[in-house]
């Protein structure tokens, strides 16, 4: 029954399950009120519940029941106003939700462990979904989303739009094309693309995920994105070093060829020079002698040039 101020009064009827769960006899429970079986620190506000009950005729809430032995039972209570022989009364159906609470706590611990584990993983773990109508959503993304794309995980759950805004426009088409191919053939999605965050240098990102077709026709990819900027820089430096090495090889080859040519040319000049000197020793004609001296001077010049 309700009291004059519409707060819970004494029980007027209880069933066998209530007696069994709470550890009281029927006669004992009929001497109690709902507040007598409520945990002292259940956090419930009787006035607030009363107001909801009077406003809507019924309400649903979770609370903790206290057994006769002092044990706590989490319950979900659905209460409804009714007329009981002309008096205002409340029918309360309480459901033991201990197993549900245990499952929720286990799930919470698992989620906490998973969050702690993924927070230490370099890069971004994620799931993204392509619905049958072609629209995308992101059911899950790890804290690495902020490191790579500059967004908190909750900021990208509804769509890809925030992420696409920081991806190079020429790389967006490549991403869309590879996603469509992955969806069509249900093969892994693998792609490298560039990201530009405001006021920061360009970074390269590697994406890899596995698609799975769901019963509703949508496709969900599970995978990771990883910052590969340093790797890309190393690859570029390696390519530059290889080009420089190839140029050095070419120059070395040119040097070897030039050295051999210089050696052979010096041999030719030596023969010319030697025969010119011999001719000068025997030459009596002044004009011819001048010509031989000119030849000798030019061979000296050629020799210095090859050196």
Coordinates of C-alpha atoms in Angstrom, one line a residue:
X1 CA 0.0 0.0 0.0
X2 CA 1.0 3.6 -0.4
X3 CA 1.0 6.0 2.5
X4 CA -0.9 9.3 2.6
X5 CA 2.1 11.0 1.0
X6 CA 2.3 8.3 -1.7
X7 CA 5.4 6.7 -0.3
X8 CA 5.8 2.9 0.1
X9 CA 3.8 1.4 3.0
X10 CA 3.7 -2.2 4.3
X11 CA 3.5 -5.2 2.0
X12 CA -0.1 -6.6 1.7
X13 CA 0.9 -9.7 -0.4
X14 CA 4.1 -11.5 -1.4
X15 CA 4.6 -14.7 -3.4
X16 CA 6.7 -17.8 -2.6
X17 CA 9.6 -16.6 -4.7
X18 CA 9.9 -13.4 -2.8
X19 CA 10.1 -15.4 0.5
X20 CA 12.6 -17.8 -1.0
X21 CA 14.9 -15.0 -2.4
X22 CA 14.8 -12.8 0.6
X23 CA 14.9 -15.5 3.3
X24 CA 11.8 -14.3 5.2
X25 CA 8.6 -16.1 5.9
X26 CA 5.4 -14.7 4.5
X27 CA 4.3 -13.4 7.9
X28 CA 7.6 -11.7 8.4
X29 CA 7.5 -9.9 5.0
X30 CA 4.0 -8.7 5.6
X31 CA 5.4 -6.7 8.6
X32 CA 8.0 -4.9 6.4
X33 CA 8.0 -2.2 3.8
X34 CA 10.0 -2.0 0.5
X35 CA 12.6 0.2 2.3
X36 CA 13.2 -2.6 4.9
X37 CA 14.4 -4.9 2.1
X38 CA 16.4 -2.2 0.3
X39 CA 20.2 -1.8 0.7
X40 CA 21.0 1.3 2.7
X41 CA 23.3 2.6 0.0
X42 CA 21.3 1.6 -3.0
X43 CA 21.3 5.2 -4.3
X44 CA 17.5 5.2 -4.8
X45 CA 15.4 8.3 -4.2
X46 CA 11.9 7.2 -3.1
X47 CA 10.5 10.7 -3.9
X48 CA 11.8 10.6 -7.4
X49 CA 10.4 7.1 -8.0
X50 CA 7.1 8.2 -6.5
X51 CA 6.9 11.2 -8.9
X52 CA 7.6 9.0 -11.9
X53 CA 5.0 6.5 -10.8
X54 CA 2.3 9.1 -10.3
X55 CA 3.2 10.8 -13.6
X56 CA 3.2 7.7 -15.8
X57 CA 1.3 5.0 -13.8
X58 CA 4.4 2.7 -13.9
X59 CA 8.2 2.9 -13.9
X60 CA 11.2 0.6 -14.2
X61 CA 14.4 0.9 -12.2
X62 CA 17.3 -1.1 -10.8
X63 CA 18.1 -1.4 -7.1
X64 CA 19.6 -3.7 -4.5
X65 CA 17.5 -5.9 -2.2
X66 CA 18.8 -7.0 1.2
X67 CA 18.0 -10.5 2.4
X68 CA 17.3 -11.5 6.0
X69 CA 20.9 -12.8 6.2
X70 CA 22.3 -9.5 5.0
X71 CA 23.2 -10.6 1.4
X72 CA 22.6 -8.2 -1.5
X73 CA 20.6 -9.1 -4.6
X74 CA 20.7 -6.8 -7.6
X75 CA 17.1 -6.6 -9.0
X76 CA 15.2 -4.9 -11.8
X77 CA 11.9 -3.6 -10.4
X78 CA 8.9 -2.8 -12.5
X79 CA 6.2 -1.1 -10.4
X80 CA 2.6 -0.2 -11.4
X81 CA -0.2 1.7 -9.7
X82 CA -3.4 -0.2 -9.0
X83 CA -6.5 0.0 -6.9
X84 CA -6.7 -2.5 -4.0
X85 CA -10.1 -2.5 -2.4
X86 CA -10.4 1.2 -2.8
X87 CA -6.9 1.9 -1.6
X88 CA -4.0 3.1 -3.7
X89 CA -1.4 0.3 -4.0
X90 CA 1.6 -0.7 -6.0
X91 CA 2.3 -4.0 -7.7
X92 CA 6.0 -4.6 -7.8
X93 CA 7.6 -7.3 -9.9
X94 CA 11.3 -7.7 -9.1
X95 CA 13.6 -9.8 -11.2
X96 CA 16.9 -11.1 -9.9
X97 CA 19.6 -9.7 -12.3
X98 CA 22.6 -11.2 -10.5
X99 CA 23.8 -13.2 -13.6
X100 CA 23.3 -10.2 -15.9
X101 CA 25.3 -8.0 -13.6
X102 CA 28.0 -10.6 -13.4
X103 CA 28.0 -10.8 -17.2
X104 CA 28.1 -7.0 -17.5
X105 CA 31.0 -6.8 -15.0
X106 CA 32.9 -9.5 -16.9
X107 CA 32.3 -7.6 -20.1
X108 CA 33.4 -4.4 -18.5
X109 CA 36.6 -6.0 -17.3
X110 CA 37.2 -7.5 -20.7
X111 CA 36.6 -4.2 -22.4
X112 CA 39.0 -2.5 -19.9
X113 CA 41.6 -5.2 -20.6
X114 CA 41.1 -4.9 -24.3
X115 CA 41.3 -1.1 -24.1
X116 CA 44.5 -1.3 -22.1
X117 CA 46.0 -3.8 -24.5
X118 CA 45.1 -1.8 -27.6
X119 CA 46.4 1.4 -26.1
X120 CA 49.9 -0.1 -26.1
X121 CA 49.6 -1.2 -29.7
X122 CA 51.3 1.1 -32.2
X123 CA 48.9 2.4 -34.7
X124 CA 45.1 2.1 -34.9
X125 CA 43.0 -1.0 -34.5
X126 CA 39.5 -0.6 -36.0
X127 CA 36.4 -2.1 -37.6
X128 CA 34.6 -0.3 -40.4
X129 CA 31.3 -1.4 -42.0
X130 CA 29.8 -0.9 -45.4
X131 CA 26.1 -1.2 -45.2
X132 CA 23.9 -2.6 -48.0
X133 CA 23.1 0.9 -49.1
X134 CA 26.8 1.7 -49.6
X135 CA 27.2 4.0 -46.6
X136 CA 30.0 3.5 -44.1
X137 CA 30.2 3.5 -40.3
X138 CA 33.0 2.7 -37.8
X139 CA 31.7 0.4 -35.1
X140 CA 35.1 0.4 -33.3
X141 CA 38.4 2.3 -33.3
X142 CA 41.2 2.3 -30.7
X143 CA 42.9 5.2 -29.1
X144 CA 45.5 5.1 -31.9
X145 CA 42.9 6.9 -34.1
X146 CA 44.1 10.2 -32.5
X147 CA 47.8 9.4 -33.2
X148 CA 47.2 8.8 -36.9
X149 CA 44.2 10.9 -37.9
X150 CA 44.0 13.5 -35.1
X151 CA 40.5 12.4 -34.0
X152 CA 39.2 10.8 -30.8
X153 CA 37.7 7.3 -31.4
X154 CA 34.2 8.6 -30.6
X155 CA 34.5 11.3 -33.2
X156 CA 34.7 8.9 -36.1
X157 CA 32.1 6.3 -35.1
X158 CA 29.3 7.5 -37.3
X159 CA 31.1 8.0 -40.6
X160 CA 34.3 8.1 -42.5
X161 CA 33.9 11.8 -43.3
X162 CA 36.3 13.2 -40.6
X163 CA 39.0 10.8 -41.6
X164 CA 38.7 11.4 -45.4
X165 CA 39.1 15.2 -44.8
X166 CA 42.7 14.6 -43.7
X167 CA 43.6 12.1 -46.4
X168 CA 45.2 13.4 -49.7
X169 CA 42.4 13.9 -52.3
X170 CA 44.3 11.9 -54.9
X171 CA 44.7 9.0 -52.5
X172 CA 41.0 8.9 -51.6
X173 CA 40.0 7.5 -54.9
X174 CA 42.6 4.8 -54.5
X175 CA 41.2 3.9 -51.1
X176 CA 37.6 3.7 -52.4
X177 CA 38.7 1.6 -55.3
X178 CA 40.6 -0.9 -53.2
X179 CA 37.7 -1.1 -50.7
X180 CA 35.2 -1.9 -53.5
X181 CA 37.5 -4.6 -54.8
X182 CA 37.9 -6.0 -51.3
X183 CA 34.1 -6.0 -50.9
X184 CA 33.5 -7.6 -54.3
X185 CA 36.0 -10.4 -53.8
X186 CA 36.0 -10.6 -50.0
X187 CA 39.8 -10.4 -50.1
X188 CA 42.0 -8.4 -47.6
X189 CA 42.0 -4.6 -48.0
X190 CA 45.6 -3.3 -48.2
X191 CA 46.5 0.2 -49.1
X192 CA 49.2 2.9 -48.5
X193 CA 48.1 6.5 -48.5
X194 CA 49.1 10.0 -47.2
X195 CA 47.6 12.0 -44.4
X196 CA 48.0 15.7 -43.8
X197 CA 47.0 17.0 -40.3
X198 CA 46.8 20.8 -39.8
X199 CA 50.2 22.3 -39.1
X200 CA 52.0 19.0 -39.3
X201 CA 54.2 17.3 -41.9
X202 CA 52.7 14.7 -44.3
X203 CA 52.6 11.2 -43.0
X204 CA 52.3 7.9 -44.8
X205 CA 49.8 5.3 -43.5
X206 CA 49.6 1.6 -44.2
X207 CA 46.1 0.0 -43.9
X208 CA 45.4 -3.8 -43.7
X209 CA 42.1 -5.4 -42.9
X210 CA 40.1 -8.6 -43.4
X211 CA 36.4 -8.3 -44.7
X212 CA 33.5 -10.5 -43.4
X213 CA 30.1 -10.5 -44.9
X214 CA 27.3 -10.3 -42.3
X215 CA 23.8 -11.8 -42.4
X216 CA 22.2 -8.4 -43.2
X217 CA 24.3 -8.1 -46.3
X218 CA 26.7 -5.6 -44.9
X219 CA 30.5 -6.1 -44.9
X220 CA 32.7 -5.5 -41.8
X221 CA 36.4 -5.1 -42.1
X222 CA 38.7 -5.7 -39.1
X223 CA 42.2 -4.5 -39.2
X224 CA 44.7 -1.8 -38.4
X225 CA 46.3 1.4 -39.7
X226 CA 50.0 2.0 -39.1
X227 CA 52.2 5.1 -39.5
X228 CA 54.9 4.1 -42.0
X229 CA 56.3 7.6 -42.5
X230 CA 59.8 6.7 -41.3
X231 CA 59.8 3.5 -43.4
X232 CA 58.9 5.6 -46.5
X233 CA 61.7 8.0 -45.7
X234 CA 64.2 5.2 -45.4
X235 CA 63.0 3.7 -48.7
X236 CA 63.4 7.1 -50.4
X237 CA 66.9 7.6 -48.9
X238 CA 67.8 4.0 -50.1
X239 CA 66.6 4.8 -53.6
X240 CA 68.6 8.0 -53.6
X241 CA 71.7 6.2 -52.3
X242 CA 71.3 3.6 -55.0
X243 CA 71.1 6.3 -57.7
X244 CA 74.2 8.0 -56.3
X245 CA 76.0 4.6 -56.2
X246 CA 75.0 4.0 -59.8
X247 CA 76.3 7.4 -60.8
X248 CA 79.6 6.7 -58.9
X249 CA 79.9 3.4 -60.8
X250 CA 79.4 5.2 -64.1
X251 CA 81.9 7.8 -63.1
X252 CA 84.4 5.1 -62.0
X253 CA 83.9 3.3 -65.4
X254 CA 84.4 6.6 -67.2
X255 CA 87.6 7.1 -65.2
X256 CA 88.9 3.6 -66.0
X257 CA 88.2 4.1 -69.7
X258 CA 89.7 7.6 -69.7
X259 CA 92.8 6.2 -67.9
X260 CA 93.3 3.5 -70.4
X261 CA 92.8 5.9 -73.3
X262 CA 95.3 8.3 -71.8
X263 CA 97.8 5.6 -71.4
X264 CA 97.4 4.4 -75.0
X265 CA 97.4 8.0 -76.3
X266 CA 100.7 8.7 -74.3
X267 CA 102.2 5.7 -76.0
X268 CA 101.3 7.2 -79.4
X269 CA 102.6 10.6 -78.4
X270 CA 105.8 9.0 -77.2
X271 CA 106.5 7.4 -80.6
X272 CA 105.8 10.7 -82.3
X273 CA 107.9 12.6 -79.9
X274 CA 110.8 10.2 -80.1
X275 CA 110.9 10.1 -83.9
X276 CA 110.6 13.9 -84.0
X277 CA 113.6 14.3 -81.7
X278 CA 115.6 11.9 -83.9
X279 CA 114.6 13.8 -87.0
X280 CA 115.6 17.1 -85.4
X281 CA 119.1 15.7 -84.7
X282 CA 119.6 14.9 -88.4
X283 CA 117.6 17.8 -90.0
X284 CA 119.7 20.4 -91.8
X285 CA 116.8 22.3 -93.5
X286 CA 115.7 25.3 -91.3
X287 CA 112.1 25.3 -92.5
X288 CA 111.7 21.5 -91.9
X289 CA 113.4 21.9 -88.5
X290 CA 110.8 24.6 -87.5
X291 CA 108.0 22.2 -88.5
X292 CA 109.6 19.3 -86.5
X293 CA 110.0 21.6 -83.4
X294 CA 106.3 22.6 -83.7
X295 CA 105.4 18.9 -83.8
X296 CA 107.6 18.2 -80.7
X297 CA 106.0 21.1 -78.8
X298 CA 102.5 19.9 -79.6
X299 CA 103.3 16.4 -78.4
X300 CA 104.5 17.8 -75.1
X301 CA 101.3 19.7 -74.8
X302 CA 99.2 16.6 -75.6
X303 CA 101.2 14.6 -73.0
X304 CA 100.5 17.3 -70.3
X305 CA 96.8 17.3 -71.3
X306 CA 96.4 13.5 -70.9
X307 CA 98.2 13.8 -67.5

